[in-house]
CSV table of C-alpha atoms in Angstrom, one decimal:
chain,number,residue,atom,x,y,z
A,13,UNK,CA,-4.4,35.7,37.8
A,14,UNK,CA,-5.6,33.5,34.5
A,15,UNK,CA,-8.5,34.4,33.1
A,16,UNK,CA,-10.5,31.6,31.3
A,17,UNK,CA,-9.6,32.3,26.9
A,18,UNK,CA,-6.5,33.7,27.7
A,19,UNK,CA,-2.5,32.4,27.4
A,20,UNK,CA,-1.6,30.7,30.0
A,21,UNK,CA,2.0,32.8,29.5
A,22,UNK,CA,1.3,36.3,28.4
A,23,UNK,CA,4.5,36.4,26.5
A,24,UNK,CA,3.2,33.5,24.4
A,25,UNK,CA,1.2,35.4,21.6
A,26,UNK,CA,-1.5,32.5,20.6
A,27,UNK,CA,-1.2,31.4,16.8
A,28,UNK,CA,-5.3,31.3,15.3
A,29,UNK,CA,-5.4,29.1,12.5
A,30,UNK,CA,-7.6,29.2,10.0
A,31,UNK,CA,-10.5,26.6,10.2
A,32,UNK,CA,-11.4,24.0,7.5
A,33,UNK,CA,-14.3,21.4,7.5
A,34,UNK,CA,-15.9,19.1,4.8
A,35,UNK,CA,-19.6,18.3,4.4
A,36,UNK,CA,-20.3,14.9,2.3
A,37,UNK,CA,-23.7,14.3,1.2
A,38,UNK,CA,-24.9,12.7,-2.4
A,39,UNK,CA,-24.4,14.2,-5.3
A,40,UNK,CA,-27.6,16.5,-6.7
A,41,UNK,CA,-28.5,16.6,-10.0
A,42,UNK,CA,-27.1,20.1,-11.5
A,43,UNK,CA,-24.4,19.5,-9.4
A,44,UNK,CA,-21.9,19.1,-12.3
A,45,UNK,CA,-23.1,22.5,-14.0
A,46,UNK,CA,-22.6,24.6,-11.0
A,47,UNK,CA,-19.3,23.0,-10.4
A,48,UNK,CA,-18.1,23.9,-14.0
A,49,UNK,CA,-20.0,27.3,-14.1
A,50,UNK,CA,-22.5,26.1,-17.2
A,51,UNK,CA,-25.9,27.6,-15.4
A,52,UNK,CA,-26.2,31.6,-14.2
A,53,UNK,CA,-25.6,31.7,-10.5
A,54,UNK,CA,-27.0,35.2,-9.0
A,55,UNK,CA,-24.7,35.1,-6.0
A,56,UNK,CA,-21.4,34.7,-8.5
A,57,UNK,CA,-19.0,37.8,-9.2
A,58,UNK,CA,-17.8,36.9,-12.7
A,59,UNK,CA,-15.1,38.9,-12.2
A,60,UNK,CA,-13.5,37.0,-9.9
A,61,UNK,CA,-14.5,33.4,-12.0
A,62,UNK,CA,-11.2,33.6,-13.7
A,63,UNK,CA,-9.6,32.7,-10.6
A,64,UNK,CA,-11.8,29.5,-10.0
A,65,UNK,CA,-10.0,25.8,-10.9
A,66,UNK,CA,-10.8,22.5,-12.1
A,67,UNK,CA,-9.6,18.7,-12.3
A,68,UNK,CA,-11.4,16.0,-13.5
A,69,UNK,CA,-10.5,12.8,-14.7
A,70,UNK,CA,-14.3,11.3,-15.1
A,71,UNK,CA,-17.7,12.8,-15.5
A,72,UNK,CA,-20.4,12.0,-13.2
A,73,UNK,CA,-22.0,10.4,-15.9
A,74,UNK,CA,-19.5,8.0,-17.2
A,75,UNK,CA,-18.5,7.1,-13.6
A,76,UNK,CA,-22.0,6.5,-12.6
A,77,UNK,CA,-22.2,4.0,-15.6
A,78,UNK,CA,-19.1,2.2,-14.6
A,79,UNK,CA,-20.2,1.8,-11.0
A,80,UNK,CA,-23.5,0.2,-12.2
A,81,UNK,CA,-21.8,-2.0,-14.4
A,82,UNK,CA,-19.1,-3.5,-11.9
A,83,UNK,CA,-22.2,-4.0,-9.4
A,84,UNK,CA,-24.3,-5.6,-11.9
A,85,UNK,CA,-20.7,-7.9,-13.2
A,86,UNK,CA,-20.2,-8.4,-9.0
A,87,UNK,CA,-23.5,-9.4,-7.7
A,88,UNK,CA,-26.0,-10.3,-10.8
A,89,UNK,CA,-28.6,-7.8,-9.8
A,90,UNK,CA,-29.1,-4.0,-10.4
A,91,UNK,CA,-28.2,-1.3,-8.3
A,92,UNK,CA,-30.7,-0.3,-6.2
A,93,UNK,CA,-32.8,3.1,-6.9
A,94,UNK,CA,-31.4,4.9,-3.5
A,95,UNK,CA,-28.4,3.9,-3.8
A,96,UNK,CA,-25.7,7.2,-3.4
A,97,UNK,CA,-22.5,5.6,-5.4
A,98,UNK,CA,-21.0,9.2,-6.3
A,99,UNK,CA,-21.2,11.7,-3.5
A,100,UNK,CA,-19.8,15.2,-3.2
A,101,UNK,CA,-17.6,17.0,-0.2
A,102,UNK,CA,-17.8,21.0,0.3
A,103,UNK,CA,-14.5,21.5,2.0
A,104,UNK,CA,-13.7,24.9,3.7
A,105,UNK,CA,-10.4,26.5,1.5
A,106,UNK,CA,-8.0,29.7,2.4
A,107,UNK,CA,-7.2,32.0,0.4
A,108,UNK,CA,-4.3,30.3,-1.1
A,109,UNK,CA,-5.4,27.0,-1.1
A,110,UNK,CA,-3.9,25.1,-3.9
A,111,UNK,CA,-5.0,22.3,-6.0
A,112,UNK,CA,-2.3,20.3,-5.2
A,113,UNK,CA,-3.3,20.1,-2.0
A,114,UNK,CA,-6.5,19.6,-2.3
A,115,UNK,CA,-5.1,16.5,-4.9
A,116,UNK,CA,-2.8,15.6,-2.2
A,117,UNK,CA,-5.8,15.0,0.1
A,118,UNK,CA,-7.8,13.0,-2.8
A,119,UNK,CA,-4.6,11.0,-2.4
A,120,UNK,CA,-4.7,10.2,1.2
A,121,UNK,CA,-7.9,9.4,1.2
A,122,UNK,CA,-7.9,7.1,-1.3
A,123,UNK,CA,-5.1,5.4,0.1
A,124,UNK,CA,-6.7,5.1,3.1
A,125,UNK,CA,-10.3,4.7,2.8
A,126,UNK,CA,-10.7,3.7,-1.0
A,127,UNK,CA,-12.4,6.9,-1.7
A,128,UNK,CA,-11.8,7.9,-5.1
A,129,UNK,CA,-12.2,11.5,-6.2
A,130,UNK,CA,-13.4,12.1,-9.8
A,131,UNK,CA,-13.3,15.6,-10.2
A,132,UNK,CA,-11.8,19.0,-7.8
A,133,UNK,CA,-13.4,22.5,-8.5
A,134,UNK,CA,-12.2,25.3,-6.6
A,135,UNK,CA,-14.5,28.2,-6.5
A,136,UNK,CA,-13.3,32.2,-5.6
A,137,UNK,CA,-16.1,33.5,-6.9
A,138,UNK,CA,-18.9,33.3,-4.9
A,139,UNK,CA,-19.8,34.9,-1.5
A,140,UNK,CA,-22.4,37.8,0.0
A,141,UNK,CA,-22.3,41.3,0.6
A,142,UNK,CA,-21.8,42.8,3.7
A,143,UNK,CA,-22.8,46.1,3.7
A,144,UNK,CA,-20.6,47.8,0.9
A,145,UNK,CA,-18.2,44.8,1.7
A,146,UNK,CA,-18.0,41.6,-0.8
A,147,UNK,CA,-17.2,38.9,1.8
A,148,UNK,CA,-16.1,35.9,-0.3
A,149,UNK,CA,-17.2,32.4,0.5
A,150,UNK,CA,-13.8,30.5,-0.7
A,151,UNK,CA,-14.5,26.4,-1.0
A,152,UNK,CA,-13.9,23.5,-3.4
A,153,UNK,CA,-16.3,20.6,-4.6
A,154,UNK,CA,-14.9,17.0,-4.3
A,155,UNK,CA,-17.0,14.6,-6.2
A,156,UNK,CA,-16.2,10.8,-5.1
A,157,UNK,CA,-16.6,7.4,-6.5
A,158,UNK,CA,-17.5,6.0,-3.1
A,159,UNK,CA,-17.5,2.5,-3.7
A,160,UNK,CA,-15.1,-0.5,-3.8
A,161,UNK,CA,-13.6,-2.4,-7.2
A,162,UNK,CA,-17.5,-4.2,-7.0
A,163,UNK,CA,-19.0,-1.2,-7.3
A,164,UNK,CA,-20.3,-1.5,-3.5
A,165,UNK,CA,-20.7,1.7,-1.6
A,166,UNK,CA,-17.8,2.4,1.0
A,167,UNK,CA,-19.0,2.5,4.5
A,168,UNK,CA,-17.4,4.8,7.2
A,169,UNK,CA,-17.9,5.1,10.6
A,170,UNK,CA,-18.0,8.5,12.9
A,171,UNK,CA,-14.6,7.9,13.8
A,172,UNK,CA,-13.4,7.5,9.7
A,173,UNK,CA,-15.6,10.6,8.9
A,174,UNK,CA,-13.5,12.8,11.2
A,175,UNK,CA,-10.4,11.4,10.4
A,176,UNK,CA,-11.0,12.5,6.4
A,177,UNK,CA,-11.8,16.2,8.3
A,178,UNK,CA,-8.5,15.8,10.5
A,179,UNK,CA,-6.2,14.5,7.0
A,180,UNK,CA,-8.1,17.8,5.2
A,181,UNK,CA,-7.2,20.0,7.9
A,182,UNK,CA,-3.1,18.3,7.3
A,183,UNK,CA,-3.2,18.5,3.6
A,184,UNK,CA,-4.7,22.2,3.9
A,185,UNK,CA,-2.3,23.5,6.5
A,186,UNK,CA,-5.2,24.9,8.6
């Protein structure tokens, strides 16, 4: 008899893959230090900082003054206060995660969205005890230039949103 969780062929073992996710929301101010370790974090092990990684090709800064710019050049008018042109993604890593995938996905998604990511940190070094257990919390930061060559924000849908989690979960193997 099947039981409901179970194989439906005992001598199938089932395979459990590791989960990933992403979580977009604007970028925060302070953002950028926490990403490069500049500020004390209470909840880091610095021991374990040395295995963190970084790619960047602009500041948050210098893109955020580029993106002004080509909106100002595209429609003659300032960009507006609430505006969220750079926005950041906390993506769900394994273990041995690597940049190059994580570069990979910045890839696809640019190709297929527009979304262009700015900088990649991977962090090893934070997490919570558990007892006398140090459970790590293994994620990267991707920070995005999400708008278009005017400097207009990128607009997805539900559908686009959970096909950037489904090409994470391809680039990631998980």
């Amino acid at each position: 008899m099947w039981a409901r969780g179970e194989p439906l062929d005992p001598l199938k073992k089932q395979i459990a893959m590791a989960k990933t996710s992403i979580h977009i929301v604007p970028i925060k101010p302070g953002s950028e230090a926490h990403n490069r370790r500049e500020k004390q974090l209470d909840y880091v092990r610095k021991e374990f900082s040395h295995l963190n990684e970084s790619w960047e090709v602009d500041s948050i800064e210098n893109r955020l003054t580029d993106i002004r710019a080509r909106y100002t050049a595209t429609t003659g008018q300032r960009m507006q206060g609430k505006a969220t042109p750079i926005r950041e993604g906390v993506a769900v890593i394994g273990k041995d995660t690597t940049m190059e995938q994580l570069r990979d996905f910045a890839k696809r998604i640019e190709a297929r969205f527009g979304i262009k990511t700015i900088q990649i940190h991977i962090h090893r070094d934070e997490g919570h005890a558990t007892g006398k257990d140090w459970k790590p919390n293994l994620h990267a930061h991707l920070v995005f230039d999400w708008t278009n060559d005017q400097g207009k924000s990128i607009k997805l849908n539900r559908q686009d949103m959970a096909e950037v989690q489904t090409i994470l979960a391809d680039c990631l193997g998980m």
